[in-house]
Amino acid sequence: LGIDISINRVPIQSFGSSSTTRDINQAFMQGFSSVQGVSNFTSITPTASQQTVGGTQWDEQDATFSDPNNTGYHFTIITVKHKTYYFSFIYYAPQQVYAEAQTKYITPIFGSFQFMA
């Protein structure tokens, strides 16, 4: 049981000029919820509605889900609009190690991330 982290870059025009980071988060969450092997996908209130990554506020949404072995996971997506793109970090880990993973791995990654241009 590991931690899965992905970084996504999506052109703003893919979602339309009136889209928000919340819309992007919802689209990714909806897509993930229908992945084979994911069940009981439930949105939850994040501990903070925004995280600071590279000195910028990113909008956050969280959920929980189960895998085919009924292992519970915590799923998080954070998104920011930067120039002509939306950038999203999507990560999840088993519930039992999520808090530790957030402290030991995720937060340091976010602390070192920055846009160069």
PDB file of C-alpha atoms in Angstrom:
ATOM      1  CA  LEU A   1       0.000   0.000   0.000  1.00  0.00           C
ATOM      2  CA  GLY A   2       1.687   3.139  -1.179  1.00  0.00           C
ATOM      3  CA  ILE A   3       1.142   6.782  -1.872  1.00  0.00           C
ATOM      4  CA  ASP A   4       0.177   7.819  -5.375  1.00  0.00           C
ATOM      5  CA  ILE A   5       0.952  11.381  -6.531  1.00  0.00           C
ATOM      6  CA  SER A   6       0.366  12.847  -9.962  1.00  0.00           C
ATOM      7  CA  ILE A   7       0.796  16.328 -11.360  1.00  0.00           C
ATOM      8  CA  ASN A   8      -1.476  17.412 -14.193  1.00  0.00           C
ATOM      9  CA  ARG A   9      -1.288  20.402 -16.507  1.00  0.00           C
ATOM     10  CA  VAL A  10      -4.435  21.251 -18.452  1.00  0.00           C
ATOM     11  CA  PRO A  11      -4.848  24.170 -20.882  1.00  0.00           C
ATOM     12  CA  ILE A  12      -7.493  26.599 -19.657  1.00  0.00           C
ATOM     13  CA  GLN A  13      -9.305  26.450 -23.004  1.00  0.00           C
ATOM     14  CA  SER A  14      -9.970  22.726 -22.403  1.00  0.00           C
ATOM     15  CA  PHE A  15     -12.530  23.678 -19.754  1.00  0.00           C
ATOM     16  CA  GLY A  16     -13.639  27.075 -21.023  1.00  0.00           C
ATOM     17  CA  SER A  17     -12.703  30.547 -19.910  1.00  0.00           C
ATOM     18  CA  SER A  18     -15.383  30.695 -17.198  1.00  0.00           C
ATOM     19  CA  SER A  19     -14.151  27.563 -15.407  1.00  0.00           C
ATOM     20  CA  THR A  20     -12.741  27.755 -11.914  1.00  0.00           C
ATOM     21  CA  THR A  21     -10.212  25.655 -10.032  1.00  0.00           C
ATOM     22  CA  ARG A  22     -13.163  24.113  -8.179  1.00  0.00           C
ATOM     23  CA  ASP A  23     -14.624  23.009 -11.539  1.00  0.00           C
ATOM     24  CA  ILE A  24     -11.313  21.373 -12.428  1.00  0.00           C
ATOM     25  CA  ASN A  25     -11.159  19.586  -9.072  1.00  0.00           C
ATOM     26  CA  GLN A  26     -14.723  18.329  -9.547  1.00  0.00           C
ATOM     27  CA  ALA A  27     -13.944  17.045 -13.054  1.00  0.00           C
ATOM     28  CA  PHE A  28     -10.902  15.102 -11.849  1.00  0.00           C
ATOM     29  CA  MET A  29     -12.811  13.742  -8.844  1.00  0.00           C
ATOM     30  CA  GLN A  30     -15.692  12.608 -11.047  1.00  0.00           C
ATOM     31  CA  GLY A  31     -13.281  10.897 -13.423  1.00  0.00           C
ATOM     32  CA  PHE A  32     -11.406   9.147 -10.610  1.00  0.00           C
ATOM     33  CA  SER A  33     -14.612   7.995  -8.927  1.00  0.00           C
ATOM     34  CA  SER A  34     -15.454   5.883 -11.993  1.00  0.00           C
ATOM     35  CA  VAL A  35     -12.074   4.130 -12.231  1.00  0.00           C
ATOM     36  CA  GLN A  36     -12.345   0.355 -12.054  1.00  0.00           C
ATOM     37  CA  GLY A  37     -11.677  -0.874  -8.513  1.00  0.00           C
ATOM     38  CA  VAL A  38     -12.719   2.374  -6.831  1.00  0.00           C
ATOM     39  CA  SER A  39     -15.863   2.091  -4.723  1.00  0.00           C
ATOM     40  CA  ASN A  40     -17.655   4.095  -2.044  1.00  0.00           C
ATOM     41  CA  PHE A  41     -16.155   7.332  -3.390  1.00  0.00           C
ATOM     42  CA  THR A  42     -17.418  10.068  -1.061  1.00  0.00           C
ATOM     43  CA  SER A  43     -16.533  13.754  -0.987  1.00  0.00           C
ATOM     44  CA  ILE A  44     -15.451  14.998   2.434  1.00  0.00           C
ATOM     45  CA  THR A  45     -14.692  18.406   3.858  1.00  0.00           C
ATOM     46  CA  PRO A  46     -10.958  19.103   3.677  1.00  0.00           C
ATOM     47  CA  THR A  47      -9.171  20.281   6.811  1.00  0.00           C
ATOM     48  CA  ALA A  48      -8.309  23.426   4.845  1.00  0.00           C
ATOM     49  CA  SER A  49     -10.066  24.581   1.681  1.00  0.00           C
ATOM     50  CA  GLN A  50      -6.736  25.827   0.353  1.00  0.00           C
ATOM     51  CA  GLN A  51      -3.123  24.744   0.602  1.00  0.00           C
ATOM     52  CA  THR A  52      -0.089  26.886  -0.030  1.00  0.00           C
ATOM     53  CA  VAL A  53       2.199  25.420  -2.651  1.00  0.00           C
ATOM     54  CA  GLY A  54       5.181  27.394  -3.870  1.00  0.00           C
ATOM     55  CA  GLY A  55       3.849  30.483  -2.119  1.00  0.00           C
ATOM     56  CA  THR A  56       0.505  30.329  -3.974  1.00  0.00           C
ATOM     57  CA  GLN A  57      -2.925  29.341  -2.644  1.00  0.00           C
ATOM     58  CA  TRP A  58      -4.318  26.209  -4.344  1.00  0.00           C
ATOM     59  CA  ASP A  59      -7.971  25.150  -3.994  1.00  0.00           C
ATOM     60  CA  GLU A  60      -8.439  21.744  -2.357  1.00  0.00           C
ATOM     61  CA  GLN A  61     -11.087  19.045  -2.409  1.00  0.00           C
ATOM     62  CA  ASP A  62     -10.934  15.712  -0.591  1.00  0.00           C
ATOM     63  CA  ALA A  63     -12.723  12.380  -0.720  1.00  0.00           C
ATOM     64  CA  THR A  64     -12.500   8.860   0.626  1.00  0.00           C
ATOM     65  CA  PHE A  65     -12.825   5.616  -1.283  1.00  0.00           C
ATOM     66  CA  SER A  66     -12.265   1.876  -0.961  1.00  0.00           C
ATOM     67  CA  ASP A  67     -10.298  -0.480  -3.176  1.00  0.00           C
ATOM     68  CA  PRO A  68     -11.427  -4.044  -4.102  1.00  0.00           C
ATOM     69  CA  ASN A  69      -9.922  -5.325  -0.821  1.00  0.00           C
ATOM     70  CA  ASN A  70     -12.013  -2.802   1.164  1.00  0.00           C
ATOM     71  CA  THR A  71      -8.919  -0.827   2.136  1.00  0.00           C
ATOM     72  CA  GLY A  72      -9.933   2.762   2.837  1.00  0.00           C
ATOM     73  CA  TYR A  73      -8.086   5.615   1.128  1.00  0.00           C
ATOM     74  CA  HIS A  74      -7.987   9.383   1.502  1.00  0.00           C
ATOM     75  CA  PHE A  75      -7.957  11.207  -1.853  1.00  0.00           C
ATOM     76  CA  THR A  76      -6.930  14.850  -2.294  1.00  0.00           C
ATOM     77  CA  ILE A  77      -6.787  17.151  -5.293  1.00  0.00           C
ATOM     78  CA  ILE A  78      -5.458  20.689  -5.267  1.00  0.00           C
ATOM     79  CA  THR A  79      -5.546  22.992  -8.291  1.00  0.00           C
ATOM     80  CA  VAL A  80      -4.268  26.430  -9.223  1.00  0.00           C
ATOM     81  CA  LYS A  81      -4.610  28.569 -12.328  1.00  0.00           C
ATOM     82  CA  HIS A  82      -1.226  29.759 -13.622  1.00  0.00           C
ATOM     83  CA  LYS A  83      -1.003  31.741 -16.830  1.00  0.00           C
ATOM     84  CA  THR A  84      -2.795  29.686 -19.519  1.00  0.00           C
ATOM     85  CA  TYR A  85      -2.938  26.394 -17.579  1.00  0.00           C
ATOM     86  CA  TYR A  86      -4.534  24.720 -14.618  1.00  0.00           C
ATOM     87  CA  PHE A  87      -2.069  22.709 -12.545  1.00  0.00           C
ATOM     88  CA  SER A  88      -3.345  19.969 -10.256  1.00  0.00           C
ATOM     89  CA  PHE A  89      -1.699  17.712  -7.705  1.00  0.00           C
ATOM     90  CA  ILE A  90      -3.731  14.568  -7.191  1.00  0.00           C
ATOM     91  CA  TYR A  91      -2.665  12.234  -4.417  1.00  0.00           C
ATOM     92  CA  TYR A  92      -4.050   9.480  -2.280  1.00  0.00           C
ATOM     93  CA  ALA A  93      -2.877   7.097   0.404  1.00  0.00           C
ATOM     94  CA  PRO A  94      -4.416   4.508   2.700  1.00  0.00           C
ATOM     95  CA  GLN A  95      -6.366   6.171   5.510  1.00  0.00           C
ATOM     96  CA  GLN A  96      -4.075   4.600   8.108  1.00  0.00           C
ATOM     97  CA  VAL A  97      -0.967   6.385   6.757  1.00  0.00           C
ATOM     98  CA  TYR A  98      -2.464   9.498   5.132  1.00  0.00           C
ATOM     99  CA  ALA A  99      -1.674  11.932   7.982  1.00  0.00           C
ATOM    100  CA  GLU A 100       1.892  10.660   8.252  1.00  0.00           C
ATOM    101  CA  ALA A 101       2.341  10.788   4.458  1.00  0.00           C
ATOM    102  CA  GLN A 102       1.000  14.350   4.427  1.00  0.00           C
ATOM    103  CA  THR A 103       3.546  15.411   7.050  1.00  0.00           C
ATOM    104  CA  LYS A 104       6.587  13.443   5.869  1.00  0.00           C
ATOM    105  CA  TYR A 105       6.234  13.556   2.098  1.00  0.00           C
ATOM    106  CA  ILE A 106       3.457  15.708   0.655  1.00  0.00           C
ATOM    107  CA  THR A 107       4.077  18.908   2.636  1.00  0.00           C
ATOM    108  CA  PRO A 108       7.840  18.898   1.867  1.00  0.00           C
ATOM    109  CA  ILE A 109       7.092  18.372  -1.849  1.00  0.00           C
ATOM    110  CA  PHE A 110       4.681  21.300  -1.788  1.00  0.00           C
ATOM    111  CA  GLY A 111       7.224  23.410   0.070  1.00  0.00           C
ATOM    112  CA  SER A 112       9.807  22.876  -2.651  1.00  0.00           C
ATOM    113  CA  PHE A 113       7.502  23.416  -5.637  1.00  0.00           C
ATOM    114  CA  GLN A 114       7.585  26.709  -7.508  1.00  0.00           C
ATOM    115  CA  PHE A 115       6.695  28.102 -10.900  1.00  0.00           C
ATOM    116  CA  MET A 116       9.812  29.180 -12.756  1.00  0.00           C
ATOM    117  CA  ALA A 117       8.037  31.345 -15.322  1.00  0.00           C
TER     118      ALA A 117
END
